[in-house]
mmCIF file of C-alpha atoms in Angstrom:
data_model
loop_
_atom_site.group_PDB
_atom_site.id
_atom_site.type_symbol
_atom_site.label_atom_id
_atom_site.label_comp_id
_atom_site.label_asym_id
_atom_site.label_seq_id
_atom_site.Cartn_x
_atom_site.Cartn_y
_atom_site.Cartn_z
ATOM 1 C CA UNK A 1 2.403 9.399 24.959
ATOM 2 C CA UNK A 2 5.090 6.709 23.944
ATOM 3 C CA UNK A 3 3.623 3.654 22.087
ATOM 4 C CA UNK A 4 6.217 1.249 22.208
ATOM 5 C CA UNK A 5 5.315 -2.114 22.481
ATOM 6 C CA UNK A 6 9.000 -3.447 23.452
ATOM 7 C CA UNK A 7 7.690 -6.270 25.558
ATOM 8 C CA UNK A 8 11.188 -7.229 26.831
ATOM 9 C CA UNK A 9 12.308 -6.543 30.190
ATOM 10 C CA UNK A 10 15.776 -6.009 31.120
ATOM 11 C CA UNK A 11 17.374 -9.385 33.090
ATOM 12 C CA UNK A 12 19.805 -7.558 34.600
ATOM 13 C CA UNK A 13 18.518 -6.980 38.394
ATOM 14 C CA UNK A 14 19.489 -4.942 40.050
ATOM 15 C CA UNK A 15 19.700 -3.061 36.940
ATOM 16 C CA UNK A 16 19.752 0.456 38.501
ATOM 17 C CA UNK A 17 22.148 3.602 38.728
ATOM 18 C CA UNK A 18 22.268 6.737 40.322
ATOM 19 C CA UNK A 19 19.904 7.149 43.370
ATOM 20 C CA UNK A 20 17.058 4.686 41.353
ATOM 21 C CA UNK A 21 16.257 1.191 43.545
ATOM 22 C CA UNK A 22 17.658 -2.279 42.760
ATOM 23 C CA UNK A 23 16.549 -5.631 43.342
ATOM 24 C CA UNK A 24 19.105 -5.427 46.593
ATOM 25 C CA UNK A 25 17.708 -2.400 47.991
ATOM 26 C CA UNK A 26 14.455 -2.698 47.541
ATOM 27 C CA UNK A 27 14.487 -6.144 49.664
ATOM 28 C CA UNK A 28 17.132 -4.635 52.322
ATOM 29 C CA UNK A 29 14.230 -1.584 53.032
ATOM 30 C CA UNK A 30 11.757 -4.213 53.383
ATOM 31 C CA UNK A 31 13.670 -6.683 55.500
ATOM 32 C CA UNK A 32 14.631 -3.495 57.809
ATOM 33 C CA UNK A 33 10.741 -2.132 57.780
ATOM 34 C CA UNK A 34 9.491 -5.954 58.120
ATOM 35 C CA UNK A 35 7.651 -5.456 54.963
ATOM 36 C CA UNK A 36 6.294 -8.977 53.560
ATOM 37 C CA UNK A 37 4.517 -7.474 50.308
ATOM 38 C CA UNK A 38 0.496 -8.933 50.583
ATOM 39 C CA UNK A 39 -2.017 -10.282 47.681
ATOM 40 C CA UNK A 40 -4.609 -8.155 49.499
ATOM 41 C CA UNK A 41 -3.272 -4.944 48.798
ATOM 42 C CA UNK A 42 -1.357 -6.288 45.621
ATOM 43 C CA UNK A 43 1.894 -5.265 46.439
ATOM 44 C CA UNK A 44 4.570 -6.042 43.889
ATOM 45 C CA UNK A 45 7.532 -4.017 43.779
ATOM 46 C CA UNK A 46 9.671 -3.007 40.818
ATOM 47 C CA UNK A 47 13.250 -4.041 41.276
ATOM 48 C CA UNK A 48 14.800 -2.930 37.948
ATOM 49 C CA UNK A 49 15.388 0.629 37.286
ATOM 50 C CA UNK A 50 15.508 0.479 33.479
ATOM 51 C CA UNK A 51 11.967 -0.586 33.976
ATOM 52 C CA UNK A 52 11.598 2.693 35.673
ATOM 53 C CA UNK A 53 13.215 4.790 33.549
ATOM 54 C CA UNK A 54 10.682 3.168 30.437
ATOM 55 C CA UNK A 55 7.827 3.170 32.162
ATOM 56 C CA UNK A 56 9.147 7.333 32.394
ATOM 57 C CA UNK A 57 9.563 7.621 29.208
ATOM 58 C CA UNK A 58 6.602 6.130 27.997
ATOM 59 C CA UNK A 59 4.198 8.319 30.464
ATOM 60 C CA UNK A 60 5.886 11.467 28.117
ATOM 61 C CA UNK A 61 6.303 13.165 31.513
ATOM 62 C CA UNK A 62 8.365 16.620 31.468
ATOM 63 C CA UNK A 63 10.209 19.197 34.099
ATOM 64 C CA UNK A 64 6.686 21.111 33.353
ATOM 65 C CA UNK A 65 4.777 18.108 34.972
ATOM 66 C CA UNK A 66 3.187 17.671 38.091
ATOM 67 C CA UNK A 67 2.833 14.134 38.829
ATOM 68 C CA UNK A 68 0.352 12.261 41.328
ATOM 69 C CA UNK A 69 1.489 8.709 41.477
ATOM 70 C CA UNK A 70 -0.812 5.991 43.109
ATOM 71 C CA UNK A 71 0.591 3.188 45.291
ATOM 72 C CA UNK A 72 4.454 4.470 45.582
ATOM 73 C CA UNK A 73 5.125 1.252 47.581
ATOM 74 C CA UNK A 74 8.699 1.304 48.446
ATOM 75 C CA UNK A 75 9.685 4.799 46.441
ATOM 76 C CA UNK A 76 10.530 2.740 43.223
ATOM 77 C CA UNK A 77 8.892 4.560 40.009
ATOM 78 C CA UNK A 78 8.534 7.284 42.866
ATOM 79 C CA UNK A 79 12.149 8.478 42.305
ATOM 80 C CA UNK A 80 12.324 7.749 38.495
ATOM 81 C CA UNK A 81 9.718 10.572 38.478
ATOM 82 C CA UNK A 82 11.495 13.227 40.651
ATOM 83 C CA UNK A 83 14.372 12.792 38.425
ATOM 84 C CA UNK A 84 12.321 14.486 35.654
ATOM 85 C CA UNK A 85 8.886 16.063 36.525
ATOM 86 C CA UNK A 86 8.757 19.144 38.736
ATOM 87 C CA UNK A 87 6.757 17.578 41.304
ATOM 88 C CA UNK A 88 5.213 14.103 42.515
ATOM 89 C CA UNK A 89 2.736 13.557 45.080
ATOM 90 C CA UNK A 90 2.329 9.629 46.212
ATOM 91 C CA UNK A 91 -0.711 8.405 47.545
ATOM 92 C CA UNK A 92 -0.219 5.669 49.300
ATOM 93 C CA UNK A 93 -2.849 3.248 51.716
ATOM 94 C CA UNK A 94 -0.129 1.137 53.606
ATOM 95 C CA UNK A 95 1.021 3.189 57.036
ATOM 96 C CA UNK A 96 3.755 2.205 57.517
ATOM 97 C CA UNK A 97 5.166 2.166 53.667
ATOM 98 C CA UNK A 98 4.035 5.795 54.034
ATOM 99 C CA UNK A 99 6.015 6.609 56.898
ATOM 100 C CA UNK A 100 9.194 5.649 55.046
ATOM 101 C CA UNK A 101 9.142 6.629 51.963
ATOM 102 C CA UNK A 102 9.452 10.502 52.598
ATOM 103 C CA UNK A 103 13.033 8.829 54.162
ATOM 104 C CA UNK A 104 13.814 7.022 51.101
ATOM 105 C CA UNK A 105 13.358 10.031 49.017
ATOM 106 C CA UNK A 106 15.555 12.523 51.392
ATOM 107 C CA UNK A 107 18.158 9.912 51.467
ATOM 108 C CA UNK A 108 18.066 9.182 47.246
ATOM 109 C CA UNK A 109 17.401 12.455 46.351
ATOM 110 C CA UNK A 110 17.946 15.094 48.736
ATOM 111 C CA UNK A 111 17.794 17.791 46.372
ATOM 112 C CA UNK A 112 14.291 16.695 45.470
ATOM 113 C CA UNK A 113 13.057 16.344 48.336
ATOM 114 C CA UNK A 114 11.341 19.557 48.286
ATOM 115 C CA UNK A 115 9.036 19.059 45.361
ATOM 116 C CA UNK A 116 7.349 15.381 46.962
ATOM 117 C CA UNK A 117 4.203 15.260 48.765
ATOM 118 C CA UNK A 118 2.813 12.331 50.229
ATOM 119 C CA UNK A 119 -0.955 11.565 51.013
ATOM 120 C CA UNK A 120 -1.644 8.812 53.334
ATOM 121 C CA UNK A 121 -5.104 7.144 52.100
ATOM 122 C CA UNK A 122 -6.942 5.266 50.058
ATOM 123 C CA UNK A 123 -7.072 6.329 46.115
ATOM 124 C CA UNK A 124 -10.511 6.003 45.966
ATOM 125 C CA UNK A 125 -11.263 8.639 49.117
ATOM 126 C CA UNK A 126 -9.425 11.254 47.522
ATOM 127 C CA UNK A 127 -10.484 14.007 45.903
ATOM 128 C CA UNK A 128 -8.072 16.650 47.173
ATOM 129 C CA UNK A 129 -3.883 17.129 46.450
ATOM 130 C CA UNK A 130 -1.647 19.070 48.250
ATOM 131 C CA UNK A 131 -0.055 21.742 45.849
ATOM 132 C CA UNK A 132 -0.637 22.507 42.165
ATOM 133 C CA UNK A 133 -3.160 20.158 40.131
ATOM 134 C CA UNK A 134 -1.967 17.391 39.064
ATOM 135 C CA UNK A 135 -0.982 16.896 35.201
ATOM 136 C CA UNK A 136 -0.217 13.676 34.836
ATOM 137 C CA UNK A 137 -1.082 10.482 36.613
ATOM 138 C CA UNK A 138 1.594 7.567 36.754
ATOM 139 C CA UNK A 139 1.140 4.628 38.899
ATOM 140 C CA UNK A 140 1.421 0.841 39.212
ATOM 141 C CA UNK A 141 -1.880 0.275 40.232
ATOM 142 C CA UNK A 142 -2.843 -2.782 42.395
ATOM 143 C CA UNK A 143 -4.395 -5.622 40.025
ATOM 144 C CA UNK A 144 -7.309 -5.710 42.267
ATOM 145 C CA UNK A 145 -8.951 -2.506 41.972
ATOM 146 C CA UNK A 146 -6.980 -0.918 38.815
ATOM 147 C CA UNK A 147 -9.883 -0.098 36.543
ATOM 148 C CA UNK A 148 -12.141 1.796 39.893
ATOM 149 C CA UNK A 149 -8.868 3.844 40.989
ATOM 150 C CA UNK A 150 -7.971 4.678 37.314
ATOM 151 C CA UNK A 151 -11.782 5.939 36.815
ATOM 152 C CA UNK A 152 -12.245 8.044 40.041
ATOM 153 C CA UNK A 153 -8.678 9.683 39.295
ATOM 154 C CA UNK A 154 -9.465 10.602 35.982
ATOM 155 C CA UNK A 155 -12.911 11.924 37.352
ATOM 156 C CA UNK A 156 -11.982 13.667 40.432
ATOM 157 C CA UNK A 157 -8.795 15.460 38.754
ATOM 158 C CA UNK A 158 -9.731 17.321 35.081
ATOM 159 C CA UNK A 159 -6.439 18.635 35.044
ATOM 160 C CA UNK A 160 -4.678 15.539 34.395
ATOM 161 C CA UNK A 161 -3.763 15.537 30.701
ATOM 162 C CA UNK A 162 -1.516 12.100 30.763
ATOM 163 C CA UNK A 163 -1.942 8.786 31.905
ATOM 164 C CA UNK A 164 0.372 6.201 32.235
ATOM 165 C CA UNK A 165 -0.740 3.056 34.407
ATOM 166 C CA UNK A 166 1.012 -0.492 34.682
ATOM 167 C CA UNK A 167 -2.134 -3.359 35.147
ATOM 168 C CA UNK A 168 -2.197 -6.783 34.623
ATOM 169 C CA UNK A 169 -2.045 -7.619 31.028
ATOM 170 C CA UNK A 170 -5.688 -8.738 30.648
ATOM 171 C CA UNK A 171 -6.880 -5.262 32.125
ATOM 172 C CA UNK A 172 -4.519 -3.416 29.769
ATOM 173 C CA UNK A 173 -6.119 -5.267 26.960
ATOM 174 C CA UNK A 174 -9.828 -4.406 28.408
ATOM 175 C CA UNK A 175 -9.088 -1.005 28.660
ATOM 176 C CA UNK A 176 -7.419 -0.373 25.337
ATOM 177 C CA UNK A 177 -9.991 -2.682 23.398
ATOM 178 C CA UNK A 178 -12.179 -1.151 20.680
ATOM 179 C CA UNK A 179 -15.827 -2.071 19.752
ATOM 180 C CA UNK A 180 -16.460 -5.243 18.540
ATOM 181 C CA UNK A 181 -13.285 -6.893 20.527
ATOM 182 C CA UNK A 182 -13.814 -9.810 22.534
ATOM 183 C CA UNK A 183 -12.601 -7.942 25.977
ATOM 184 C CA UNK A 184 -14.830 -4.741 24.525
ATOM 185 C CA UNK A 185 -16.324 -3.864 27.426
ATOM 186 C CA UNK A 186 -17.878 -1.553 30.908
ATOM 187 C CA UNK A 187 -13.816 -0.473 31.502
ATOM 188 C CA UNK A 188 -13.134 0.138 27.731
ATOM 189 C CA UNK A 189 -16.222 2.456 27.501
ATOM 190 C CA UNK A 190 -15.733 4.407 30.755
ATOM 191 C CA UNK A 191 -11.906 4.940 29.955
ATOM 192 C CA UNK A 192 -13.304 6.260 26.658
ATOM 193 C CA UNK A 193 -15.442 9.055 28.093
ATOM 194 C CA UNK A 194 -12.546 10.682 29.632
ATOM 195 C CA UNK A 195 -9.217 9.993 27.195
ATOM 196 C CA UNK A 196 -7.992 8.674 24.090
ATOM 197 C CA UNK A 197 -6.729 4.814 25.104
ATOM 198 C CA UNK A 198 -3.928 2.840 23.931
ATOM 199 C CA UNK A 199 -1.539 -0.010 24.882
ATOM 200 C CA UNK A 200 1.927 1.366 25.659
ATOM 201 C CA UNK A 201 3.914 -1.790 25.711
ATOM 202 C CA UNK A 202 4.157 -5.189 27.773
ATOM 203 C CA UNK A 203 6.099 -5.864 30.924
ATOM 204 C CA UNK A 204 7.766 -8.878 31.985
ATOM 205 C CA UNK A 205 7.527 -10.800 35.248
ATOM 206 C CA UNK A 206 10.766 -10.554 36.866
ATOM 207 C CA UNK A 207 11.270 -6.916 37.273
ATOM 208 C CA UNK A 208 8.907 -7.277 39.873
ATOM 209 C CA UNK A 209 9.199 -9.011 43.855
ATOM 210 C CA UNK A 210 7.422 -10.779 44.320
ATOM 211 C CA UNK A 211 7.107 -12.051 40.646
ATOM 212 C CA UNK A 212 3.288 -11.513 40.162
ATOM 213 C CA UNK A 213 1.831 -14.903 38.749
ATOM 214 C CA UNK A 214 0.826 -12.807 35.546
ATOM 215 C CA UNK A 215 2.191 -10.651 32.987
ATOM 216 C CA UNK A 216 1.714 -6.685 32.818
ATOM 217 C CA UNK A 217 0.727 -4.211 30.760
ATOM 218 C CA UNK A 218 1.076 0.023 30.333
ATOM 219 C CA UNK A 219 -1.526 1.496 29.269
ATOM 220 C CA UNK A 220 -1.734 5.297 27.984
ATOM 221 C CA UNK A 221 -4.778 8.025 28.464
ATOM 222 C CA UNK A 222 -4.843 11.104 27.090
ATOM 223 C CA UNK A 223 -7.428 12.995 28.163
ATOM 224 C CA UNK A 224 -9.865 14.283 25.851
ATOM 225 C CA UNK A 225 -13.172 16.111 25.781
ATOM 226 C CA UNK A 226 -16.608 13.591 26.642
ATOM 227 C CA UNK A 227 -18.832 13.116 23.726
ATOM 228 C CA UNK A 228 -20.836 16.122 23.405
ATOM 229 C CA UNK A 229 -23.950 15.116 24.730
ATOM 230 C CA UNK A 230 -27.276 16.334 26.812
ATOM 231 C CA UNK A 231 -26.925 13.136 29.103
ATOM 232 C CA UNK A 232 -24.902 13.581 32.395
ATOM 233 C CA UNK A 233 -21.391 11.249 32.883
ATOM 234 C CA UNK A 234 -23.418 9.132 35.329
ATOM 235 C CA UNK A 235 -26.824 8.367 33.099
ATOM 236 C CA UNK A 236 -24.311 7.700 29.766
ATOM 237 C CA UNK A 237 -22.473 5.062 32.602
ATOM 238 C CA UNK A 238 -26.113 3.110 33.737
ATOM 239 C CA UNK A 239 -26.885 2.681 30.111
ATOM 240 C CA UNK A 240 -23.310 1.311 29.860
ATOM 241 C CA UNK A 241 -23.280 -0.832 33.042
ATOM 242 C CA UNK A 242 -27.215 -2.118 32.166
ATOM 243 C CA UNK A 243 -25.685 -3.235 28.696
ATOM 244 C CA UNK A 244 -22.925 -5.312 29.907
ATOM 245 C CA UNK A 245 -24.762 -6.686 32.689
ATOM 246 C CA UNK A 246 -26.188 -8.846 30.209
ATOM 247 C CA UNK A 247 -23.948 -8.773 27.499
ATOM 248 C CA UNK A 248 -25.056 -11.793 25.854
ATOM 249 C CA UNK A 249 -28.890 -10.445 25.409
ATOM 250 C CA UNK A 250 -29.810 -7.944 22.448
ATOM 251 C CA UNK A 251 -29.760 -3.901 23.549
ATOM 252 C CA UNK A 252 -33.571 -4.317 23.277
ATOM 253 C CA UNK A 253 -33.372 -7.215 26.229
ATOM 254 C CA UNK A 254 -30.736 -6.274 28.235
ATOM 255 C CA UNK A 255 -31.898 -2.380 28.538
ATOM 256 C CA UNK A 256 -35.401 -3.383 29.369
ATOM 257 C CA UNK A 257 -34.882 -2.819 33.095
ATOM 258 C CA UNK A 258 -33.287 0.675 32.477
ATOM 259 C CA UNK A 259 -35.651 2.007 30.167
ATOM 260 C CA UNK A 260 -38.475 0.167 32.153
ATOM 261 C CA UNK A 261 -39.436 -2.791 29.583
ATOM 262 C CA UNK A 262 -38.207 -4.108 26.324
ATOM 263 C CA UNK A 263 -40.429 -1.767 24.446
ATOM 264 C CA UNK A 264 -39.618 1.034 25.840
ATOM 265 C CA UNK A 265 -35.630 -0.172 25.142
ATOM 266 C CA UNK A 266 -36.598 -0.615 21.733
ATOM 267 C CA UNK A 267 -38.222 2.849 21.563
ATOM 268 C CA UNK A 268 -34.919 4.397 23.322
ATOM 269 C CA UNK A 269 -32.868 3.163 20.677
ATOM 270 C CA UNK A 270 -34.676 3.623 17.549
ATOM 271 C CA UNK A 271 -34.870 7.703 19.094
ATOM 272 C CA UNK A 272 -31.065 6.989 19.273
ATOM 273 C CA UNK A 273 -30.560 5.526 15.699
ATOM 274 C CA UNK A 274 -29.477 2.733 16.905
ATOM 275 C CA UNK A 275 -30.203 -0.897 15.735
ATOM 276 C CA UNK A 276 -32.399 -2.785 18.779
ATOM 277 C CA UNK A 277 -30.526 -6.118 18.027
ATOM 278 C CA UNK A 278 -27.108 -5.046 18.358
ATOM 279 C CA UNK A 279 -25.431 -5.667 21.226
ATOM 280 C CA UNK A 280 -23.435 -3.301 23.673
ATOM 281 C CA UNK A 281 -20.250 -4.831 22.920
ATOM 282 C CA UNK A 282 -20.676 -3.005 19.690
ATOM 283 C CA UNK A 283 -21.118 0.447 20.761
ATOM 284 C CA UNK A 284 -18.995 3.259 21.155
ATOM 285 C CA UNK A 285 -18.959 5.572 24.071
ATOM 286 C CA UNK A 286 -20.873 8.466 21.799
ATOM 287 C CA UNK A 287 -23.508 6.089 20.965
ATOM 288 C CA UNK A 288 -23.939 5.038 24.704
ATOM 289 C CA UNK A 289 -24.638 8.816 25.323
ATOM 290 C CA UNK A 290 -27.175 9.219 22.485
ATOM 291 C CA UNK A 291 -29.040 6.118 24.111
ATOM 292 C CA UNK A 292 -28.848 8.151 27.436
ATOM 293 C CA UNK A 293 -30.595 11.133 25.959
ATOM 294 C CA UNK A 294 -33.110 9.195 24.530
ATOM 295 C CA UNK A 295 -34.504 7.555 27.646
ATOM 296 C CA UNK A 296 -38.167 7.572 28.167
ATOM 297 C CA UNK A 297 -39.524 10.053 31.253
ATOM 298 C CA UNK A 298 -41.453 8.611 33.968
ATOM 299 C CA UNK A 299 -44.973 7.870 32.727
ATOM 300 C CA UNK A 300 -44.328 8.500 28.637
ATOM 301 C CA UNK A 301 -42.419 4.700 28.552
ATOM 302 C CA UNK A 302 -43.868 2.551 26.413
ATOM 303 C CA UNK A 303 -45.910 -0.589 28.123
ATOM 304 C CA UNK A 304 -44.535 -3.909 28.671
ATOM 305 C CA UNK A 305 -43.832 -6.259 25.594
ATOM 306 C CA UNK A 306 -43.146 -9.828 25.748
ATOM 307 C CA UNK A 307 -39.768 -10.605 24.249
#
C-alpha cells in the first residue's frame, strides 16, 4: 500500500466532483433522513472528496478488488470505492443509514449500482459476505471499537490481502508501533499476527462533520503469513493479553497467573529463550508464540515461588 504521510487535508469543502459527496450534500441527506450523527456509534462523516479519493489511493485498491467497507455512513468513501474496485459490500449497524444508502448509490452511480451489496449488522457478528471474498478491507472505523472490528475482520476473512483503515491518531500510532515504543502494545501485537503494519498518513479535522475533537490517522495491513508456530492464534493472544495486563511487572511476574506461578513463568520462558526480566512491551509477535509453545501442562508446572 501507499505510505504517504501528507498530513494536510484539503480546505476546500465541499471539495468534490463527479457523483463523490460534499460538505453540502452530505448535510442535505442527513437533514432530509433526520440524521443527527451520535458519539455512541461514532459517527463522523467525510465531507471532502479529495479526502476520498486519498484515502483510495492509499488503500492501493484496483478494478480486480473486491472491497468490504465497514461503517459506510452516509455513502461517502462508499462511492470513492465503486469508482475503482469491482465490487464493495458496506456493512453498516445504523437502520436507517442502511436503508438509504443503496438510494444514494443508484442515484450517484447508477451504473454501479450493480456491483454494491449492503449488510445490515454489526461488524463484529459477521462472519459471512454476500458474493466473492473480500480482498481488501477499507473503512473509517468508529473510534470506539476500531482495534476489535479491525481484528475480527482480519480473522474471520483470510482472503483479505489489503487493509486500509482511518482511526483516531493515537490508535494509528498503537497499531503501527514496533517493540520497545511507548504505545507498543496488545493491538500492535495482534495486528502483527495477521499483516505487515504501517502508518499511511495523517488526516485533518475538518474533512469530517461533525469535526471529531481529535486528529486521524490511516493505517495500512498487508496481510501476511502468522509466525510459524505449534501454538494456536488464541494461546499466542492469552500470553499476549496476560503480558500487558501488567505491563509494568517483569514477564516472570506478570505471566505467573498464565503459566500458573512465577516459577513456572520463569521456566516457560527460559524453554522459550527468552530473558525472564524483560518485559512484554519488548517482544515481538514470534516471540509471544514461542512463549505459547512453551507453556507448562497441567500437573508438570513448576511449584509456587515467592517473587
Amino acid at each position: 500500500m501507499s505510505t504517504s504521510t501528507d498530513d494536510t487535508p484539503s480546505d476546500n469543502l465541499p471539495s468534490t466532483d463527479g457523483p463523490l459527496l460534499g460538505a453540502a450534500d452530505i448535510r442535505s441527506i442527513a437533514e432530509a433522513l433526520g440524521v443527527r450523527p451520535t458519539k455512541q456509534r461514532g459517527q463522523n462523516f467525510v465531507i471532502d472528496g479529495n479526502t476520498v479519493r486519498r484515502i483510495v489511493r492509499a488503500a492501493d485498491v484496483t478494478a480486480a478488488d473486491v472491497v468490504v467497507e465497514v461503517g459506510p455512513g452516509l455513502g461517502s468513501l462508499t462511492l470513492g470505492l465503486l469508482e475503482v474496485a469491482d465490487r464493495v459490500t458496506a456493512i453498516e449497524i445504523d437502520p436507517l443509514l442502511a436503508q438509504h444508502l443503496p438510494t444514494t448509490v443508484a442515484a450517484r452511480m447508477p451504473a454501479r449500482a450493480d456491483r454494491f451489496a449492503l449488510v445490515l449488522g454489526d461488524a463484529m457478528e459477521v462472519t459471512e459476505l454476500p458474493g466473492p471474498p473480500p480482498t481488501a478491507l477499507v473503512a473509517n472505523l468508529p473510534y470506539n471499537v476500531a482495534v476489535p472490528v479491525l481484528l475480527h475482520m482480519l480473522e474471520h476473512f483470510p482472503t483479505i490481502e489489503r487493509t486500509l483503515v482511518m482511526v483516531q491518531s493515537e490508535v494509528a500510532d498503537r497499531l503501527a508501533a514496533g517493540p520497545g515504543n511507548k504505545v507498543y502494545g496488545v493491538p500492535s501485537v495482534k495486528a502483527n499476527w495477521y499483516a505487515e503494519v504501517k502508518r499511511a498518513g495523517a488526516i485533518g479535522r475538518n474533512v469530517f462533520w461533525p469535526a471529531p475533537n481529535v486528529d486521524s490517522g490511516l493505517v495500512s495491513l498487508v496481510r501476511r503469513d502468522p509466525p510459524e508456530t505449534t501454538a494456536t492464534r488464541q494461546e499466542v493472544f492469552a500470553v499476549v493479553d496476560a503480558a500487558f495486563a501488567q505491563r509494568r511487572k517483569t514477564l516472570r511476574a506478570a505471566l505467573a497467573g498464565w503459566a500458573g506461578s512465577p516459577a513456572a513463568a520463569e521456566e516457560a520462558l527460559t524453554t522459550a529463550g527468552i530473558d525472564y526480566r524483560l518485559r512484554g512491551e519488548t517482544l515481538t509477535v514470534e516471540q509471544f508464540a514461542r512463549i505459547a509453545e512453551a507453556k507448562p501442562t497441567a500437573g508438570t508446572a513448576a511449584q509456587p515461588a515467592a517473587e
